[in-house]
Short mmCIF file of N, CA and C in Angstrom, two decimals:
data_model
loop_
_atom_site.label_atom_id
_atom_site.label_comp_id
_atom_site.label_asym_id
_atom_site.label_seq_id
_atom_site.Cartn_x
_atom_site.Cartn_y
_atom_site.Cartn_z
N UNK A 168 -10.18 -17.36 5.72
CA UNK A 168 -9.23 -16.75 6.63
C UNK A 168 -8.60 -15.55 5.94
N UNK A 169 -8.24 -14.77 7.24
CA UNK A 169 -7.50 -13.58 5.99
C UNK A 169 -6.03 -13.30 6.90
N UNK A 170 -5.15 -12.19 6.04
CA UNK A 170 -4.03 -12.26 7.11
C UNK A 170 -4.13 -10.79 7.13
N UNK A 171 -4.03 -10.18 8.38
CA UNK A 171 -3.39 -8.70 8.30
C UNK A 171 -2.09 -8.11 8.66
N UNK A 172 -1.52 -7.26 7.70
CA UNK A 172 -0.66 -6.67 7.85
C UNK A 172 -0.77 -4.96 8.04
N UNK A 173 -0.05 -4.61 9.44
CA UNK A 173 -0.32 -2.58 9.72
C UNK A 173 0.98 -2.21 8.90
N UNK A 174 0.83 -1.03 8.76
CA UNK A 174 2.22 -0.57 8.30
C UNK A 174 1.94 0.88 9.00
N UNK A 175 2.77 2.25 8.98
CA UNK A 175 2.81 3.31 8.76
C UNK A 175 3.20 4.40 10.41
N UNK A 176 3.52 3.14 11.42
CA UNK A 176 3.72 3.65 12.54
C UNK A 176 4.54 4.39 12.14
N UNK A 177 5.05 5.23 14.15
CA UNK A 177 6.12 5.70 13.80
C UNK A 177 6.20 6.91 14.87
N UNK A 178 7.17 7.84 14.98
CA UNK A 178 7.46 9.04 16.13
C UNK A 178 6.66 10.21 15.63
N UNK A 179 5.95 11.05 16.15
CA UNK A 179 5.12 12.18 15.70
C UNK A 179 5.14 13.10 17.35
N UNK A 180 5.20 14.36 16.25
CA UNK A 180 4.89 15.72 17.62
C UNK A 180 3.47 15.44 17.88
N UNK A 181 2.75 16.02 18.74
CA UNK A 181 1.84 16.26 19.52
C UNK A 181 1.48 17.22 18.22
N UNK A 182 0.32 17.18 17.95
CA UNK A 182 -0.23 18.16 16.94
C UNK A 182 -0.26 17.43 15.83
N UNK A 183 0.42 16.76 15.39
CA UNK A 183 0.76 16.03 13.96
C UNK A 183 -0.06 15.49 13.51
N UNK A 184 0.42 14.46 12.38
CA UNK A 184 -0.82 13.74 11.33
C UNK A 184 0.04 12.17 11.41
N UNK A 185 -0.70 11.19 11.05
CA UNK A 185 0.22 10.32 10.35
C UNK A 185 -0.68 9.35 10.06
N UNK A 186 -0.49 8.38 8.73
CA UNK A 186 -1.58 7.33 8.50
C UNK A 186 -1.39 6.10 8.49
N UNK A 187 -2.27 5.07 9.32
CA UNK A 187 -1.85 4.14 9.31
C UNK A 187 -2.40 2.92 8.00
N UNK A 188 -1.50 2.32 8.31
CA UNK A 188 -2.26 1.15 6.89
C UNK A 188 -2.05 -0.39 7.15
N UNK A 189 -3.37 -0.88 6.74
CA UNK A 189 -3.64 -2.32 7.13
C UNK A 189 -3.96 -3.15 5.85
N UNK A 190 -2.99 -4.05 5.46
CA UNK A 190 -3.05 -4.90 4.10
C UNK A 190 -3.73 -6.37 4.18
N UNK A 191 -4.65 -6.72 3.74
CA UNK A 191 -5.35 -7.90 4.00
C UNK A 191 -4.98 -8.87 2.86
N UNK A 192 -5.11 -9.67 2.83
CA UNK A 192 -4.69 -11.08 2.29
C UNK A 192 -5.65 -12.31 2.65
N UNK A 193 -6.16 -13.15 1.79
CA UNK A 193 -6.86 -14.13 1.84
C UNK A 193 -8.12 -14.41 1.29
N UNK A 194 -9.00 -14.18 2.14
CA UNK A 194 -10.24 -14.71 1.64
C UNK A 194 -11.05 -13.34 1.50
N UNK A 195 -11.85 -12.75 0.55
CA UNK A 195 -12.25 -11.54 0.75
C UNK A 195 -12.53 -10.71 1.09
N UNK A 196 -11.72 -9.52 1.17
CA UNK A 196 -12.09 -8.65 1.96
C UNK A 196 -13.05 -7.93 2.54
N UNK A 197 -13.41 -7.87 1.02
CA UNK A 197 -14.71 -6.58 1.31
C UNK A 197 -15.90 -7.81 2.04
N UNK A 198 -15.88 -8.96 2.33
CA UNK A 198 -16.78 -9.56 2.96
C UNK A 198 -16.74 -9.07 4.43
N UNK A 199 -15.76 -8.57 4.75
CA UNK A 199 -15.31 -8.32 6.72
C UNK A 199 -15.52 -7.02 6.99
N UNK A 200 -16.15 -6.75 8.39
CA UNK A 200 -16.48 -5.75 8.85
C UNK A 200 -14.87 -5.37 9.78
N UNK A 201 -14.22 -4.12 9.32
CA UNK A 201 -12.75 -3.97 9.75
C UNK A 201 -12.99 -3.31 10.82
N UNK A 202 -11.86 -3.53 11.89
CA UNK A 202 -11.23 -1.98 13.04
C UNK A 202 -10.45 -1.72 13.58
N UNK A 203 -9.62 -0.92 14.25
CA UNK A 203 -8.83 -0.54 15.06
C UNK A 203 -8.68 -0.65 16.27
N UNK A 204 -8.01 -0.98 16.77
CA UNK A 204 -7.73 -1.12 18.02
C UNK A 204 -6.03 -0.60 18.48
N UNK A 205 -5.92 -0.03 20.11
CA UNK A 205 -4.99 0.21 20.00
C UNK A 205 -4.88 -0.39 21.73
N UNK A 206 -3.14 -0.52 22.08
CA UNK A 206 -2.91 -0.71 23.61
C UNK A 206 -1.61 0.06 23.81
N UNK A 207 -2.10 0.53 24.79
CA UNK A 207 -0.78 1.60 25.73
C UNK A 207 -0.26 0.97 26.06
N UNK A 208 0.93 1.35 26.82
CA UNK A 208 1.91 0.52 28.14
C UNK A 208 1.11 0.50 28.81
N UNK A 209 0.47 -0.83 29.38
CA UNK A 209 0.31 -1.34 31.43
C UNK A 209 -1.12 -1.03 30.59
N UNK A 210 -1.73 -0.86 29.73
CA UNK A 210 -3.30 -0.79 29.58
C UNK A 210 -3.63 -2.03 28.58
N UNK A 211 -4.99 -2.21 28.81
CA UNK A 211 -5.65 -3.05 28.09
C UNK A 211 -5.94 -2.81 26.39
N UNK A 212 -6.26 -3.38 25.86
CA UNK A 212 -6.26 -3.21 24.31
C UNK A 212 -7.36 -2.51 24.12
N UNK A 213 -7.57 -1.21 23.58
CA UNK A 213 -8.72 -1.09 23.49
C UNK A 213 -9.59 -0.64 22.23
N UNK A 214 -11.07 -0.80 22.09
CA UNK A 214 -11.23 -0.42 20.45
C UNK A 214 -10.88 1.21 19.96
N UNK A 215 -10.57 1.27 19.10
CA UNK A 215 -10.92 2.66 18.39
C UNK A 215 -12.23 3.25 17.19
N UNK A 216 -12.14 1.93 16.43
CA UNK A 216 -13.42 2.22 15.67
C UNK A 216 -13.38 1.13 14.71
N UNK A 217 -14.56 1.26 14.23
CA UNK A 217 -14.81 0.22 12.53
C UNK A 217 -15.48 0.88 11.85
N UNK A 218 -14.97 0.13 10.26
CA UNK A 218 -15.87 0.20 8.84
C UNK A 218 -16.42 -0.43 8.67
N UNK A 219 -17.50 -0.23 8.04
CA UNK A 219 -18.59 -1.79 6.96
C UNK A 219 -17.69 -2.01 6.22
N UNK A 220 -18.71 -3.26 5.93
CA UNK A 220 -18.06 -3.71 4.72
C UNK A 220 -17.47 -3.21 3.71
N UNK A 221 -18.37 -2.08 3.22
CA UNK A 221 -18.88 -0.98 2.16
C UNK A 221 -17.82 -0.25 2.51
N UNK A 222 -17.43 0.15 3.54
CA UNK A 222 -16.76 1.38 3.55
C UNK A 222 -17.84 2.71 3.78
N UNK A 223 -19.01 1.98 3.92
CA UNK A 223 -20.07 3.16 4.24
C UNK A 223 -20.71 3.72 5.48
N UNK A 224 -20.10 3.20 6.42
CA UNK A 224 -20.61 3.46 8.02
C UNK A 224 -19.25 3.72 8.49
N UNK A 225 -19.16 4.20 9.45
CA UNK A 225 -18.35 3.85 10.89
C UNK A 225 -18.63 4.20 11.94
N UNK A 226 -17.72 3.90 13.02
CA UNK A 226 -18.11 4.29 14.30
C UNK A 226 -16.79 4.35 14.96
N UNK A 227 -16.74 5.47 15.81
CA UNK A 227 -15.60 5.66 16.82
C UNK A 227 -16.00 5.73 17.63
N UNK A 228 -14.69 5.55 18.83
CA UNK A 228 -15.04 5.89 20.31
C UNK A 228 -14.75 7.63 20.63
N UNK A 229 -15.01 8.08 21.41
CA UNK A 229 -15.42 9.48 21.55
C UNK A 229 -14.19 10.17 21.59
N UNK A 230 -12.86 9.57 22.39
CA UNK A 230 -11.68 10.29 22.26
C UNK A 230 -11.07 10.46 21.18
N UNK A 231 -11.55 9.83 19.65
CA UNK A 231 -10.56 9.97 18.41
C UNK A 231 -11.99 10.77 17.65
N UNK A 232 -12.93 11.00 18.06
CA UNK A 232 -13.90 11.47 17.30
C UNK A 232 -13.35 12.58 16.26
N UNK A 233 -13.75 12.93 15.16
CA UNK A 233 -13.05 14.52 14.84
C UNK A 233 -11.31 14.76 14.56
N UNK A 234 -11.16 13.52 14.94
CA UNK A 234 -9.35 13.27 14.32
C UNK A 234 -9.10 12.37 14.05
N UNK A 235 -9.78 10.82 14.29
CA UNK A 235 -9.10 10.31 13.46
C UNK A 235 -10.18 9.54 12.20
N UNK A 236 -10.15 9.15 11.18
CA UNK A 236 -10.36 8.85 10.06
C UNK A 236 -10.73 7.23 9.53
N UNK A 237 -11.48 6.66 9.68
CA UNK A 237 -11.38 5.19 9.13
C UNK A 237 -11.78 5.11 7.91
N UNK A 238 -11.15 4.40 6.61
CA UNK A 238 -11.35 4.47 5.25
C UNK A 238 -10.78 3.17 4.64
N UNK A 239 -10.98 2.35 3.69
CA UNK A 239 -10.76 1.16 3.22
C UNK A 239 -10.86 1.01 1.55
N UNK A 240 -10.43 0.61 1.03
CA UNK A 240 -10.22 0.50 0.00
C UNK A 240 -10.06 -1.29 -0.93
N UNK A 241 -11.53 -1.82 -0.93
CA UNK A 241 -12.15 -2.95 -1.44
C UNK A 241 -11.27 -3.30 -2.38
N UNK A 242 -10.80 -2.96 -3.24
CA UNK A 242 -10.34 -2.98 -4.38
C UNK A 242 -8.68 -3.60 -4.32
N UNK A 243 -8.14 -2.74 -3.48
CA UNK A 243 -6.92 -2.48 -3.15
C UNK A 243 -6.52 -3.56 -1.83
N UNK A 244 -7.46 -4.24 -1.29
CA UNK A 244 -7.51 -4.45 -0.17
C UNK A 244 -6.96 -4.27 1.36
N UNK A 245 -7.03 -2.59 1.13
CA UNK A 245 -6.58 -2.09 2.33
C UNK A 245 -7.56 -1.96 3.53
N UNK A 246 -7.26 -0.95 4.37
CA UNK A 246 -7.93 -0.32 5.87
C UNK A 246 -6.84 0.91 6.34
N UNK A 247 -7.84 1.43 6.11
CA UNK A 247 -6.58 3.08 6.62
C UNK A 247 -6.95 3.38 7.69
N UNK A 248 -5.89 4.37 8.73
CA UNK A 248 -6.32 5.48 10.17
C UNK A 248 -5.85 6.43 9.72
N UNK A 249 -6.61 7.53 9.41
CA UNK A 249 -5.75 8.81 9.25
C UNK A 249 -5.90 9.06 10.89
N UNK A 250 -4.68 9.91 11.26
CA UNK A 250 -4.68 10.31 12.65
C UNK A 250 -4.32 11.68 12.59
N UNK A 251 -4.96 12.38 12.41
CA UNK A 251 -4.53 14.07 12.98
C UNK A 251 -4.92 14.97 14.50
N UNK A 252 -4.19 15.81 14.49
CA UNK A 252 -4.08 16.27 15.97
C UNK A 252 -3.82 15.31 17.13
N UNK A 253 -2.74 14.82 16.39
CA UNK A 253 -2.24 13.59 17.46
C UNK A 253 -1.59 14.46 18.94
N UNK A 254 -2.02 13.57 20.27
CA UNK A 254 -2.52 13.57 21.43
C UNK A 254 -1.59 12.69 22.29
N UNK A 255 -0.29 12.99 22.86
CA UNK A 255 0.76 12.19 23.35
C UNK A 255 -0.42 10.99 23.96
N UNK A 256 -1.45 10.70 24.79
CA UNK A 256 -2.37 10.03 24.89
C UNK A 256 -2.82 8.66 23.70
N UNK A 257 -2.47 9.45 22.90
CA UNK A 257 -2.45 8.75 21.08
C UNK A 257 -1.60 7.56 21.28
N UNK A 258 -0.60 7.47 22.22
CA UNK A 258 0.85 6.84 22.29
C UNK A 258 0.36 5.17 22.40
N UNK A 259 0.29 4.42 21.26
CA UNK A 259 -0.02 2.65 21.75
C UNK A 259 0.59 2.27 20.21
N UNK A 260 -0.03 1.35 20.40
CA UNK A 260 0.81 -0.34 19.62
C UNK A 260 -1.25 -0.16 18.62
N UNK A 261 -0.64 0.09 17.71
CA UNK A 261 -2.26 0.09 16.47
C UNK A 261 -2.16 -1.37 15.97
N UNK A 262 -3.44 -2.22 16.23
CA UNK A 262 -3.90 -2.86 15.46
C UNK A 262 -5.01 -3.23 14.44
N UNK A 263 -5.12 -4.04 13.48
CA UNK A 263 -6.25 -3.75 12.97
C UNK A 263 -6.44 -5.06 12.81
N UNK A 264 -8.14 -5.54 13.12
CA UNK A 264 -8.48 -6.53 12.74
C UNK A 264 -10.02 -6.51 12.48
N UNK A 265 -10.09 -8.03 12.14
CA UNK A 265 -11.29 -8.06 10.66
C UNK A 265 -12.30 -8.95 11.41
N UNK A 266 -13.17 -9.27 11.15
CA UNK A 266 -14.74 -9.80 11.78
C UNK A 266 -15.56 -10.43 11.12
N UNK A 267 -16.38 -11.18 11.24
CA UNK A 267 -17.09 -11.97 10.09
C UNK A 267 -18.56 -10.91 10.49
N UNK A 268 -18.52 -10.63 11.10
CA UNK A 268 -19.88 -9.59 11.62
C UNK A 268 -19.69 -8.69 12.13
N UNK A 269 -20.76 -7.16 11.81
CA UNK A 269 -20.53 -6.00 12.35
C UNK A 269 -21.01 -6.20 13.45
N UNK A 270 -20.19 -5.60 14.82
CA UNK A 270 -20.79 -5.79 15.74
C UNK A 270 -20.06 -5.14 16.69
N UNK A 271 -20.91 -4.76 17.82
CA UNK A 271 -20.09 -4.16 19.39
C UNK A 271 -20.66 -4.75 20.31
N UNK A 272 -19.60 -4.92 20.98
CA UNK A 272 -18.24 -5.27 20.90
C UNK A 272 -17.67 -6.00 19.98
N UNK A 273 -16.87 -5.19 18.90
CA UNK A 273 -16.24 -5.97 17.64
C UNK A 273 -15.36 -7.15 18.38
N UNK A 274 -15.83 -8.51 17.74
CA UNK A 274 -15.64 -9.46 17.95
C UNK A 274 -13.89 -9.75 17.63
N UNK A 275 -13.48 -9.08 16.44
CA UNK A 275 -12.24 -9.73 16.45
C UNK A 275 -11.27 -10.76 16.18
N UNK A 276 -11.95 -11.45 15.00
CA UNK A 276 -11.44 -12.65 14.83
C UNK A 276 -9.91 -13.18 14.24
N UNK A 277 -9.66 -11.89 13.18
CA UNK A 277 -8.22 -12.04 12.79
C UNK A 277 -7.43 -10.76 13.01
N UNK A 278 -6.56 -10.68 13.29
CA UNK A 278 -5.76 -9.83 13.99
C UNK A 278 -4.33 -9.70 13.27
N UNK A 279 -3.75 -8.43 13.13
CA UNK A 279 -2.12 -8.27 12.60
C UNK A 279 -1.40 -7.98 13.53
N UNK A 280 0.12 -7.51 13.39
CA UNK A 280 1.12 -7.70 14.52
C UNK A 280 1.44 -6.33 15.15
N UNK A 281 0.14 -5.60 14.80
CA UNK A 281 0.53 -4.21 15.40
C UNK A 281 1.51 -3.28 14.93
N UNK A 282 1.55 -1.96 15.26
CA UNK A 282 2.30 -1.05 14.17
C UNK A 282 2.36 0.29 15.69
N UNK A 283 3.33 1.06 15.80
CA UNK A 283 3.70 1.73 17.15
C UNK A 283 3.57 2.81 16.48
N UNK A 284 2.89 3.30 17.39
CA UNK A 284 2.71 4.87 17.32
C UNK A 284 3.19 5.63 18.41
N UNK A 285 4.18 6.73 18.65
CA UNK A 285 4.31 7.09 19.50
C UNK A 285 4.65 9.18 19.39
N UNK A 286 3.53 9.44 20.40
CA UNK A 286 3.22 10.77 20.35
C UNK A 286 4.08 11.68 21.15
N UNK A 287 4.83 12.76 21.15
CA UNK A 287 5.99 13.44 21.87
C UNK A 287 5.49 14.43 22.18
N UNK A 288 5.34 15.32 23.17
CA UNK A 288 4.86 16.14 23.97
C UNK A 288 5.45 17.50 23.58
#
Protein backbone atom coordinates (compact mmCIF):
# COMPACT_ATOMS: atom_id res chain seq x y z
CA UNK A 1 0.00 0.00 0.00
CA UNK A 2 1.24 3.43 -0.38
CA UNK A 3 -0.09 6.82 0.96
CA UNK A 4 -0.21 10.02 -1.10
CA UNK A 5 0.29 13.28 -0.14
CA UNK A 6 -0.22 16.76 -2.98
CA UNK A 7 1.20 19.77 -1.80
CA UNK A 8 1.88 23.10 -3.82
CA UNK A 9 -1.69 24.37 -4.72
CA UNK A 10 -2.71 27.60 -4.64
CA UNK A 11 -4.09 31.23 -6.46
CA UNK A 12 -2.22 31.99 -9.85
CA UNK A 13 -2.83 34.68 -12.79
CA UNK A 14 -3.80 33.29 -16.00
CA UNK A 15 -0.40 33.06 -17.69
CA UNK A 16 1.49 31.79 -14.65
CA UNK A 17 3.53 28.76 -13.50
CA UNK A 18 3.16 26.80 -10.39
CA UNK A 19 4.29 23.18 -9.28
CA UNK A 20 2.60 20.72 -7.88
CA UNK A 21 3.98 17.95 -5.55
CA UNK A 22 2.94 14.49 -4.60
CA UNK A 23 4.81 12.62 -1.57
CA UNK A 24 4.43 8.86 -1.44
CA UNK A 25 4.88 6.74 1.52
CA UNK A 26 4.78 2.99 1.90
CA UNK A 27 5.47 0.32 -0.13
CA UNK A 28 7.71 1.25 -3.13
CA UNK A 29 7.47 3.65 -5.15
CA UNK A 30 9.25 3.40 -8.03
CA UNK A 31 7.21 -0.01 -8.37
CA UNK A 32 3.82 2.29 -9.39
CA UNK A 33 2.89 3.67 -12.51
CA UNK A 34 1.85 7.55 -11.18
CA UNK A 35 -0.88 10.39 -12.44
CA UNK A 36 -2.79 13.26 -12.27
CA UNK A 37 -5.93 13.88 -12.19
CA UNK A 38 -7.91 16.88 -11.70
CA UNK A 39 -11.97 17.95 -10.95
CA UNK A 40 -13.64 21.30 -11.52
CA UNK A 41 -16.77 22.53 -9.81
CA UNK A 42 -20.08 20.45 -11.06
CA UNK A 43 -17.45 18.28 -13.33
CA UNK A 44 -16.30 14.89 -13.17
CA UNK A 45 -12.73 13.97 -12.16
CA UNK A 46 -10.80 13.84 -14.90
CA UNK A 47 -7.25 12.36 -16.01
CA UNK A 48 -4.43 14.63 -16.85
CA UNK A 49 -1.54 12.36 -17.43
CA UNK A 50 1.03 9.62 -16.13
CA UNK A 51 4.65 8.51 -15.56
CA UNK A 52 6.32 5.03 -15.69
CA UNK A 53 7.69 3.70 -13.37
CA UNK A 54 11.09 4.92 -14.65
CA UNK A 55 10.11 8.22 -15.00
CA UNK A 56 10.71 7.45 -18.69
CA UNK A 57 7.41 7.73 -20.61
CA UNK A 58 4.41 9.81 -20.24
CA UNK A 59 1.34 10.67 -21.56
CA UNK A 60 -1.08 13.61 -21.44
CA UNK A 61 -4.35 14.54 -22.43
CA UNK A 62 -4.30 17.10 -25.26
CA UNK A 63 -5.46 20.24 -23.28
CA UNK A 64 -2.22 20.32 -20.90
CA UNK A 65 -0.04 19.12 -23.80
CA UNK A 66 3.03 21.68 -24.09
CA UNK A 67 2.36 23.13 -20.48
CA UNK A 68 2.17 21.00 -18.26
CA UNK A 69 5.13 18.71 -17.09
CA UNK A 70 5.04 15.21 -15.34
CA UNK A 71 8.40 14.27 -13.50
CA UNK A 72 9.12 11.97 -10.40
CA UNK A 73 11.78 11.48 -8.46
CA UNK A 74 12.42 7.49 -7.32
CA UNK A 75 14.77 8.34 -4.93
CA UNK A 76 13.09 11.09 -3.19
CA UNK A 77 9.82 9.56 -3.53
CA UNK A 78 8.07 12.20 -5.14
CA UNK A 79 5.62 13.01 -8.43
CA UNK A 80 5.72 16.52 -9.72
CA UNK A 81 3.13 18.87 -12.23
CA UNK A 82 4.92 21.62 -13.44
CA UNK A 83 2.02 23.81 -14.76
CA UNK A 84 2.87 26.76 -16.98
CA UNK A 85 0.70 29.02 -19.02
CA UNK A 86 -1.90 28.38 -16.65
CA UNK A 87 -5.53 28.62 -18.27
CA UNK A 88 -8.42 29.95 -15.78
CA UNK A 89 -9.88 26.45 -17.32
CA UNK A 90 -6.74 25.03 -15.26
CA UNK A 91 -9.14 25.91 -12.19
CA UNK A 92 -9.78 22.15 -10.16
CA UNK A 93 -8.92 20.25 -7.03
CA UNK A 94 -5.23 18.21 -8.38
CA UNK A 95 -4.90 14.81 -7.47
CA UNK A 96 -2.38 12.34 -7.76
CA UNK A 97 -2.59 8.77 -7.66
CA UNK A 98 -0.58 5.56 -8.05
CA UNK A 99 -1.45 2.12 -9.93
CA UNK A 100 -0.09 -1.23 -9.76
CA UNK A 101 -0.19 -1.13 -13.72
CA UNK A 102 0.40 1.20 -16.57
CA UNK A 103 -2.62 1.55 -18.09
CA UNK A 104 -5.64 3.62 -19.86
CA UNK A 105 -7.76 4.18 -18.41
CA UNK A 106 -5.38 4.61 -15.38
CA UNK A 107 -6.89 2.45 -13.00
CA UNK A 108 -6.27 4.31 -9.84
CA UNK A 109 -5.85 2.49 -6.96
CA UNK A 110 -4.44 4.84 -4.25
CA UNK A 111 -5.35 8.24 -4.20
CA UNK A 112 -4.32 11.64 -1.98
CA UNK A 113 -6.58 14.41 -0.65
CA UNK A 114 -6.17 16.72 -3.45
CA UNK A 115 -4.40 20.10 -3.58
CA UNK A 116 -6.56 23.41 -5.26
CA UNK A 117 -5.53 25.13 -7.89
CA UNK A 118 -7.18 28.07 -8.81
CA UNK A 119 -6.59 30.19 -12.08
CA UNK A 120 -7.72 34.17 -12.19
CA UNK A 121 -8.58 35.67 -15.34
Amino acid sequence: QVQLVESGGGLVQAGGSLRLSCAASGRTFSSYPMAWFRQAPGKEREFVGVISRSGDATYYIDSVKGRFTISRDNVKNMMYLQMSSLKPEDTAVYYCAASEKLELPFPGKYWGQGTQVTVSS
